mmCIF file of C-alpha atoms in Angstrom:
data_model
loop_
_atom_site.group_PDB
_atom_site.id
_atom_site.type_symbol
_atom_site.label_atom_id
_atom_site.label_comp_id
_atom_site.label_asym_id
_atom_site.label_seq_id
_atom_site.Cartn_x
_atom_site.Cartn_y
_atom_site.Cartn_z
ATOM 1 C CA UNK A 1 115.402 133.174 105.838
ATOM 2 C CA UNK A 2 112.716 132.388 103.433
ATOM 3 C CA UNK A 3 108.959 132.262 104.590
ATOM 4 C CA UNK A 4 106.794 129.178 103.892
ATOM 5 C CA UNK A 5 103.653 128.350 104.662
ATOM 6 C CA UNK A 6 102.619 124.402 104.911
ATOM 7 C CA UNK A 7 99.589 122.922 104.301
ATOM 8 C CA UNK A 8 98.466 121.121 105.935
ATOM 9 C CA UNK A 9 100.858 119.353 108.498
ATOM 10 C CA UNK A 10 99.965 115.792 109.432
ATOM 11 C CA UNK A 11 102.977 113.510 110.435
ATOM 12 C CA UNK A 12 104.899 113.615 107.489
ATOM 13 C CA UNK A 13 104.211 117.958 107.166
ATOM 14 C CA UNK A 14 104.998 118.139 111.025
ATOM 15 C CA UNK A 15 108.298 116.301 110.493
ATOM 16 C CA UNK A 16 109.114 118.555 107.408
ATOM 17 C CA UNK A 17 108.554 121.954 109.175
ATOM 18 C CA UNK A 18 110.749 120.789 112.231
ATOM 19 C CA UNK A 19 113.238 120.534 109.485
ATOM 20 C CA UNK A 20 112.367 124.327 107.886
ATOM 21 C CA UNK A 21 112.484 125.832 111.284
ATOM 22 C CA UNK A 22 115.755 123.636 112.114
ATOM 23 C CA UNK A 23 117.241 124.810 108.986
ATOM 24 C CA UNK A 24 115.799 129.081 109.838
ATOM 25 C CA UNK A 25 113.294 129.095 107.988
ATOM 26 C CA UNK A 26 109.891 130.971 109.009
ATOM 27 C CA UNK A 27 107.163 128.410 108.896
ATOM 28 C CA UNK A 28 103.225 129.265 108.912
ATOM 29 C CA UNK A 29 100.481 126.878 108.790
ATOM 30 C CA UNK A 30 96.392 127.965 108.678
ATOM 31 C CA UNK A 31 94.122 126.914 111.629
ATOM 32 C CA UNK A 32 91.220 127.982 110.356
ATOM 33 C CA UNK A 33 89.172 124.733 109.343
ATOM 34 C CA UNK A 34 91.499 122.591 110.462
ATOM 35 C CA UNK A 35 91.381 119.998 113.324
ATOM 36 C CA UNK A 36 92.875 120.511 116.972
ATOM 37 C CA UNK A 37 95.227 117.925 115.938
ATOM 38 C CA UNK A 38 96.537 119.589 113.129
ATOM 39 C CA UNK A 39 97.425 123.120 114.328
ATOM 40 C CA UNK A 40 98.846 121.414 117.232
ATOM 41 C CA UNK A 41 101.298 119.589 115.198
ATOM 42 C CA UNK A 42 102.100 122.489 113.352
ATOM 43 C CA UNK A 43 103.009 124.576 116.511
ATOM 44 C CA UNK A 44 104.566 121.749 118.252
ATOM 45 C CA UNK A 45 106.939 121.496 115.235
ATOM 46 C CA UNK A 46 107.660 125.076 115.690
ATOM 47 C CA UNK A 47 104.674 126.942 112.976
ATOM 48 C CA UNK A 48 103.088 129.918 113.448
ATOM 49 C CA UNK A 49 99.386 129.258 113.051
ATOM 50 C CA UNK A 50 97.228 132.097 111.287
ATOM 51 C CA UNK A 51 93.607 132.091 110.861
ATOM 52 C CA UNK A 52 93.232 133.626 107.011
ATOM 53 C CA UNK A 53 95.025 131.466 104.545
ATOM 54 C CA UNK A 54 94.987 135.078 102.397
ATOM 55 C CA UNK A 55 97.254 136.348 105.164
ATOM 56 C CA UNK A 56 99.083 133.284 105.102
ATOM 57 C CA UNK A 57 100.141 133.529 101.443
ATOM 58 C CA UNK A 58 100.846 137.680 101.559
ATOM 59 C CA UNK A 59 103.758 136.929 103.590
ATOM 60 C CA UNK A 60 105.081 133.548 102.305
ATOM 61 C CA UNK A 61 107.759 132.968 99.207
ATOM 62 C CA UNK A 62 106.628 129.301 99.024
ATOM 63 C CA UNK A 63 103.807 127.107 99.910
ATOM 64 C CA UNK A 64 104.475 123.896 100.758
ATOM 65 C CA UNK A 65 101.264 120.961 100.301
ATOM 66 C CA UNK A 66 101.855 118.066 102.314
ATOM 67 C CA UNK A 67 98.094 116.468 102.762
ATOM 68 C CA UNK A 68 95.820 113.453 101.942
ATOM 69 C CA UNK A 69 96.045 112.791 97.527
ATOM 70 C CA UNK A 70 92.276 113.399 98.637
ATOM 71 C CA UNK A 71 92.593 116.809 99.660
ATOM 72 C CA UNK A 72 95.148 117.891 96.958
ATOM 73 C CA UNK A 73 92.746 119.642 94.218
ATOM 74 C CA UNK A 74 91.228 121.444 97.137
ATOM 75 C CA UNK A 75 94.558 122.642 99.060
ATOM 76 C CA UNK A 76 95.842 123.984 95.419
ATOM 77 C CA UNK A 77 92.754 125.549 94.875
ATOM 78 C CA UNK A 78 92.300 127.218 97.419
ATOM 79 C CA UNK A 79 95.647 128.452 97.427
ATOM 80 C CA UNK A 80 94.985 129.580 93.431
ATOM 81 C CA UNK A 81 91.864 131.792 94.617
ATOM 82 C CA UNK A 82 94.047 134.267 96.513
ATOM 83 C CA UNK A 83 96.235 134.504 93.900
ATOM 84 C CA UNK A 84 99.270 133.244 95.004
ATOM 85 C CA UNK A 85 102.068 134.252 93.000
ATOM 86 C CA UNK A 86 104.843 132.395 94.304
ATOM 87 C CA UNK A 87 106.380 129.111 94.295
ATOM 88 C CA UNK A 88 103.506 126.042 94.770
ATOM 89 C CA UNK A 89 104.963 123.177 95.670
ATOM 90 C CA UNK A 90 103.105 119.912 95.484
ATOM 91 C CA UNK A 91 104.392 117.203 97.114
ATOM 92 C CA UNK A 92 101.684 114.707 97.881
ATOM 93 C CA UNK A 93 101.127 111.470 96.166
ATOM 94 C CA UNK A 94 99.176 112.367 93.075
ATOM 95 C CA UNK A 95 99.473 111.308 89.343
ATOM 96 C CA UNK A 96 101.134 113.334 87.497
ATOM 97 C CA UNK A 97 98.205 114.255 85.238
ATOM 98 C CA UNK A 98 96.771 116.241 88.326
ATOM 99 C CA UNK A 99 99.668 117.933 89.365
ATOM 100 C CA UNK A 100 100.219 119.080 85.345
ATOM 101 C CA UNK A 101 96.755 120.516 85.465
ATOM 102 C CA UNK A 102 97.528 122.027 88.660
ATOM 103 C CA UNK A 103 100.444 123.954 86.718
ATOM 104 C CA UNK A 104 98.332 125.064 83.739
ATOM 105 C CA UNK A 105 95.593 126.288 85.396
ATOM 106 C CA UNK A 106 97.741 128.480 87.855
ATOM 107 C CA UNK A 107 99.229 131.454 85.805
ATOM 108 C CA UNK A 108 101.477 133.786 87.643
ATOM 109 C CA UNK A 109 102.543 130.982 90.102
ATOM 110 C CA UNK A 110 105.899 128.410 89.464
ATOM 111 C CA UNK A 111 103.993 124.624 90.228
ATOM 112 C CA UNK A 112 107.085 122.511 91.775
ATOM 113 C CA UNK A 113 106.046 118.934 91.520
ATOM 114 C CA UNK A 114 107.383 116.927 94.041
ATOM 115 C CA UNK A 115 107.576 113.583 95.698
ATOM 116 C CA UNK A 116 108.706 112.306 99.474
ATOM 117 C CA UNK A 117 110.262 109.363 99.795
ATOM 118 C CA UNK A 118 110.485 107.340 103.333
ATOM 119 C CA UNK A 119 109.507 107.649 106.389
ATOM 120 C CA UNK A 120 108.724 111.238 107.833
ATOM 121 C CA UNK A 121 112.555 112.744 108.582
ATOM 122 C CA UNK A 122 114.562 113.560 111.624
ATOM 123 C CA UNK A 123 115.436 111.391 114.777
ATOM 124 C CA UNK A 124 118.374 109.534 112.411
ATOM 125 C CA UNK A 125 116.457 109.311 109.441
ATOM 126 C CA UNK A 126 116.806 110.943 106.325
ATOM 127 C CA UNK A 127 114.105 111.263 103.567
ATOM 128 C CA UNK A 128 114.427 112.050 100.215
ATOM 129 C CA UNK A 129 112.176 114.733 98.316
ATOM 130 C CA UNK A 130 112.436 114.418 94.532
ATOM 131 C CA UNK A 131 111.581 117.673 92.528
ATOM 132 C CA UNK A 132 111.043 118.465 89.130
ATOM 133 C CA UNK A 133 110.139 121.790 87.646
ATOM 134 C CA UNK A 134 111.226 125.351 86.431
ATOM 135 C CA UNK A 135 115.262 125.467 87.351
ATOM 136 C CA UNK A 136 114.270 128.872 89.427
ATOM 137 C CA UNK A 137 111.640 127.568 91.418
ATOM 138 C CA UNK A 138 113.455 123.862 92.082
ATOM 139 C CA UNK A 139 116.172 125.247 92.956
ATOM 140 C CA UNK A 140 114.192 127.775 95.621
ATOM 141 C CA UNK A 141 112.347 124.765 97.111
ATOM 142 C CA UNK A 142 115.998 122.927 97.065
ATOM 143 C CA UNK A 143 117.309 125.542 99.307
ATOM 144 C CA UNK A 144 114.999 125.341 102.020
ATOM 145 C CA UNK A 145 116.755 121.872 103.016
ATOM 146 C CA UNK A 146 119.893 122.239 102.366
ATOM 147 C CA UNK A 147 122.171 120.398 105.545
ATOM 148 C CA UNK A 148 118.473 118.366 107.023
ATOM 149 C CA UNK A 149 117.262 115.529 106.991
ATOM 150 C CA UNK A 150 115.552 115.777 103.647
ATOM 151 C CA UNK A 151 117.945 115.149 101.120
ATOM 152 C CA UNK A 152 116.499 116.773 97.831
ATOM 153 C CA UNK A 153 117.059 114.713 94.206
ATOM 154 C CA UNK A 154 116.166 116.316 91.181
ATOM 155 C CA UNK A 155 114.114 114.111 88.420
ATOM 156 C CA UNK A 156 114.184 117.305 85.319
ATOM 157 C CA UNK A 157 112.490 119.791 84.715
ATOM 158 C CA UNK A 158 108.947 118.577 83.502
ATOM 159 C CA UNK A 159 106.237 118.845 85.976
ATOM 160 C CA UNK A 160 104.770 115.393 86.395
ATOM 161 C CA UNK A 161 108.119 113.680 86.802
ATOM 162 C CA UNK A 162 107.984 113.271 90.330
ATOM 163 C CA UNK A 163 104.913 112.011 91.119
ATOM 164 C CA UNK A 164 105.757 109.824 88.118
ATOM 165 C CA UNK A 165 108.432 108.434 90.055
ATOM 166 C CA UNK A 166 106.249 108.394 92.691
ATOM 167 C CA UNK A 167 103.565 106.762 91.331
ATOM 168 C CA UNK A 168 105.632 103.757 89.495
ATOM 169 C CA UNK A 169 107.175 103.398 93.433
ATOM 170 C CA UNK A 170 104.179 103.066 95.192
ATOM 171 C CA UNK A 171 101.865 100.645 92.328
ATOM 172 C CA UNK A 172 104.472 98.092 93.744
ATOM 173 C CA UNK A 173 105.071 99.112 97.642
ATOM 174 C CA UNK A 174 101.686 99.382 98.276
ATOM 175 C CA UNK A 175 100.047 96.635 96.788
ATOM 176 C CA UNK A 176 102.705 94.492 97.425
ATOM 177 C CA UNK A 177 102.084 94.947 101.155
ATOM 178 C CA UNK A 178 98.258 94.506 101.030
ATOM 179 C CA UNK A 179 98.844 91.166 99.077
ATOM 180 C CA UNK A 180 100.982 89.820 102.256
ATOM 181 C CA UNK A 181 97.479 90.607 104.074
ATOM 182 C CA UNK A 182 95.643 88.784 101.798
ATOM 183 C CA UNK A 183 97.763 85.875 101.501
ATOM 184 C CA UNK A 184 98.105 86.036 105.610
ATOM 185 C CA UNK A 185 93.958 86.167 105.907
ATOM 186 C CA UNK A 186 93.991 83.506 103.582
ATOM 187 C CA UNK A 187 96.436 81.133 105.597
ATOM 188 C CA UNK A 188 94.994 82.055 109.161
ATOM 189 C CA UNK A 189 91.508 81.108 107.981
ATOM 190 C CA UNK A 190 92.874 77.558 106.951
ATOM 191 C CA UNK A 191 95.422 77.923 110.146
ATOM 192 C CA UNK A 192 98.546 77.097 108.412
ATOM 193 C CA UNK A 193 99.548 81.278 109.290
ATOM 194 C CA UNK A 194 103.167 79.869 110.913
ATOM 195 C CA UNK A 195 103.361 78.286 107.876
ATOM 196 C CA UNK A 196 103.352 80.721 105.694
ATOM 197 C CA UNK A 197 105.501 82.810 107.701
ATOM 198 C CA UNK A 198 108.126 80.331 107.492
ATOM 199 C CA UNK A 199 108.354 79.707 104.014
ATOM 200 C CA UNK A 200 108.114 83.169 103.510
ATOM 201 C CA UNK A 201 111.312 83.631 105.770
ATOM 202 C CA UNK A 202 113.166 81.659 102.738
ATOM 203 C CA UNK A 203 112.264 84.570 100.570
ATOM 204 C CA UNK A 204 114.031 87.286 99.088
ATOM 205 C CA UNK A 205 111.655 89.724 99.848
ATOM 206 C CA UNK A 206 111.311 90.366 103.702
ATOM 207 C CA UNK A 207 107.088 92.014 103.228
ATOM 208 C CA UNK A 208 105.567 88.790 104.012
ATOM 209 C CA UNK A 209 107.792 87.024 106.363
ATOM 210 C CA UNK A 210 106.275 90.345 108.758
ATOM 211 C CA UNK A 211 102.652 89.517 109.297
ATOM 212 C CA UNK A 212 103.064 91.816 112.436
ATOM 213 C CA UNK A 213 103.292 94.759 110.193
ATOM 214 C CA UNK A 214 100.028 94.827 108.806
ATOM 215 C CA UNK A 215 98.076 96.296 111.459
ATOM 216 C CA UNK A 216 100.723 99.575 110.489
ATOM 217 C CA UNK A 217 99.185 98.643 106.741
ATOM 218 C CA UNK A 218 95.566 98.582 108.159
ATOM 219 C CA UNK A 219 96.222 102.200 110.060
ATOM 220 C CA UNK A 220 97.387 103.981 107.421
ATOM 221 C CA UNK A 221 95.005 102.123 104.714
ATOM 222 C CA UNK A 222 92.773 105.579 104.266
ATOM 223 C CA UNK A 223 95.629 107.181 103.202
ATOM 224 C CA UNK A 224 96.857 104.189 100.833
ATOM 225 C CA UNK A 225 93.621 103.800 99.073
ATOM 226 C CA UNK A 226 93.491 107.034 97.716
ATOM 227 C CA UNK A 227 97.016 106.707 96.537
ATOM 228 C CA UNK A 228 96.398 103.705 94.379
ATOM 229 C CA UNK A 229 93.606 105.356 92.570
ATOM 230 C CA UNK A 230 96.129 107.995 91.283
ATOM 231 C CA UNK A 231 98.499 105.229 90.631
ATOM 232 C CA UNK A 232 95.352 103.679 88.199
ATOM 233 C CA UNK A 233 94.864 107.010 86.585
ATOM 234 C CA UNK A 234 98.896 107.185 85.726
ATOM 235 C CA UNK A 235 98.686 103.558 84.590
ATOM 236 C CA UNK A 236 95.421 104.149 82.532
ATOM 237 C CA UNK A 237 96.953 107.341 81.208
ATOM 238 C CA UNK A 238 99.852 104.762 79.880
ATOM 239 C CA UNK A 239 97.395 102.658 78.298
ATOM 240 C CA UNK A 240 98.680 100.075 81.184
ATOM 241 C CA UNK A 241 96.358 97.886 82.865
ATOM 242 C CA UNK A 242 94.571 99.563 85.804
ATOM 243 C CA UNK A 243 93.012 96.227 87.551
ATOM 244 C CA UNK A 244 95.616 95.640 89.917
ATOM 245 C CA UNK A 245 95.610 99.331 91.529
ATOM 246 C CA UNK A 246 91.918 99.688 91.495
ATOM 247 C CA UNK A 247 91.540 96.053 93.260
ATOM 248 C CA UNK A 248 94.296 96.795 95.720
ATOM 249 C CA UNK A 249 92.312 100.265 96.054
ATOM 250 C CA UNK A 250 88.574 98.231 97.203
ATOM 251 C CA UNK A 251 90.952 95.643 99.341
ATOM 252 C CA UNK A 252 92.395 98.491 101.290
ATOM 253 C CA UNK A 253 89.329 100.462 101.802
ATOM 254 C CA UNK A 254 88.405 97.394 104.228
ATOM 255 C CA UNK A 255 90.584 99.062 106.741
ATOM 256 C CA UNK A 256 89.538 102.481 106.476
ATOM 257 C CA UNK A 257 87.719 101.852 110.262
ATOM 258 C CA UNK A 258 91.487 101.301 111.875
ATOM 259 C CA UNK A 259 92.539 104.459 110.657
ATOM 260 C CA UNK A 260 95.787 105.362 112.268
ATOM 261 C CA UNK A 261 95.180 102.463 114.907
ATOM 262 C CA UNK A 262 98.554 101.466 114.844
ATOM 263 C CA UNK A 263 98.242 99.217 118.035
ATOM 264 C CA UNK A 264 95.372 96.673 116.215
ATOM 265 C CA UNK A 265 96.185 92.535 116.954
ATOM 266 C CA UNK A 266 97.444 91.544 113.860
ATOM 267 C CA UNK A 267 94.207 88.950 113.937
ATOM 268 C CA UNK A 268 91.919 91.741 113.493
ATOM 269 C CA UNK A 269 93.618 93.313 110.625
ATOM 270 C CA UNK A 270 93.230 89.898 109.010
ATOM 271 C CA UNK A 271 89.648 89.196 109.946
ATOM 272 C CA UNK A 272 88.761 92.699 108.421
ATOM 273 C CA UNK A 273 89.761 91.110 105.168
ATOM 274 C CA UNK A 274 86.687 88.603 105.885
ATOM 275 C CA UNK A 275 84.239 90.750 106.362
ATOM 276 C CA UNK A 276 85.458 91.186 110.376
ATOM 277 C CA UNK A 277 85.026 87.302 110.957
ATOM 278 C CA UNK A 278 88.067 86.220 113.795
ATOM 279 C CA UNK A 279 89.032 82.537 113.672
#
């Protein structure tokens, strides 16, 4: 049994510490500054919540940081103030310039930089979680999953690599999907939306044949937006053009009203795209 401590579980944390506990694994999360909504997540998946992160990290091997790519910098420095001398493993969606400073800035501690793939696992579905770091601490982290629902994939041993891989992933998945919304506000406006759909369904690609997907888009848009400013600052780190990201960045912040309103009409996740205007 190793001893982890997450932070800090939303949906996708949750679904990974069902998986530590499944697999025997002692799981702690911090309450302290947290919402309701969070420690009850954590304890629902089976966590036991402590007050003092300090008391958290004296007894864990690992930390795990599953959050916002908003709250990142702030988990792992937090975590870097007690001292932690274990095995920090990052696995939110961040460029791999800021996980690589996370790593040089933490002596003492092993930085694991990871990156989760798919939906949040268990109930039939199985995730992957790439990792790349020091063989030692990789192969720690690796263990903690062996026979769940996260099936671990190894991208080398530089730190970086993973939310590389990440990174390159998501500058298409994500603003692919909030181009259907754009194109979809666009047709609806002009009312030729059925349309669209149906030459769409002649496609290859299935995104925007699904206009009743995008209210998921506009619930989890405060979440995305942040994402596609790290995938800008790996893009401008590779002298790449940044325009794309940072514009799907602005078009996504549109949403950040209906966040996590997954039940939204798929007219008003249009309309917010015009300024909130319903035809």
């Amino acid at each position: 049994m190793i001893t982890v401590t997450v932070l800090h579980p939303g949906t996708m944390g949750a679904a990974i510490t069902a998986e530590l506990v499944a697999g025997g694994h002692e799981v702690l999360s911090v309450s302290k500054g947290r919402s309701e909504n969070t420690w009850v997540r954590g304890r629902e998946a089976g966590a036991t919540a402590y007050d003092s992160l300090a008391e958290a990290l004296s007894r864990s091997a690992v930390v795990l940081s599953v959050c916002p790519p908003q709250a990142a910098e702030d988990v792992a420095a937090a975590v870097a103030a007690h001292g932690f001398e274990g095995v920090y493993a990052d696995v939110n969606a961040i460029s791999p310039q800021r996980v690589r400073r996370a790593d040089e800035t933490r002596p003492g501690c092993a930085v694991v930089d990871g990156a989760v793939f798919g939906q949040p696992p268990g109930e039939g579905r199985a995730t992957r979680l790439y990792l790349a770091g020091a063989d030692s601490a990789v192969e720690l982290v690796a263990s903690l999953f062996t026979d769940s629902a996260l099936h671990v994939c190894r991208v080398g041993d530089t730190v970086g690599s993973a939310s590389a891989l990440k990174m390159a992933f998501s500058s298409y998945q994500k603003a692919a999907r909030t181009l259907a919304g754009v194109a979809h506000a666009l047709a609806d406006a002009h009312g030729v939306g059925d349309q669209l759909t149906a030459e769409a369904e002649v496609m290859i690609s299935a995104i925007l044949s699904d206009p009743e997907y995008l209210p998921s888009v506009a619930a989890r848009a405060w979440r995305w937006a942040p994402e596609m400013e790290e995938v800008a600052d790996t893009l401008r780190a590779a002298d790449l053009p940044t325009d794309m990201a940072e514009a799907t960045a602005r078009v996504l912040a549109l949403w950040k009203q209906d966040k996590e309103r997954y039940d939204l009409p798929v007219a008003h996740a249009l309309a917010q795209l015009r300024g909130g205007r319903i035809t």
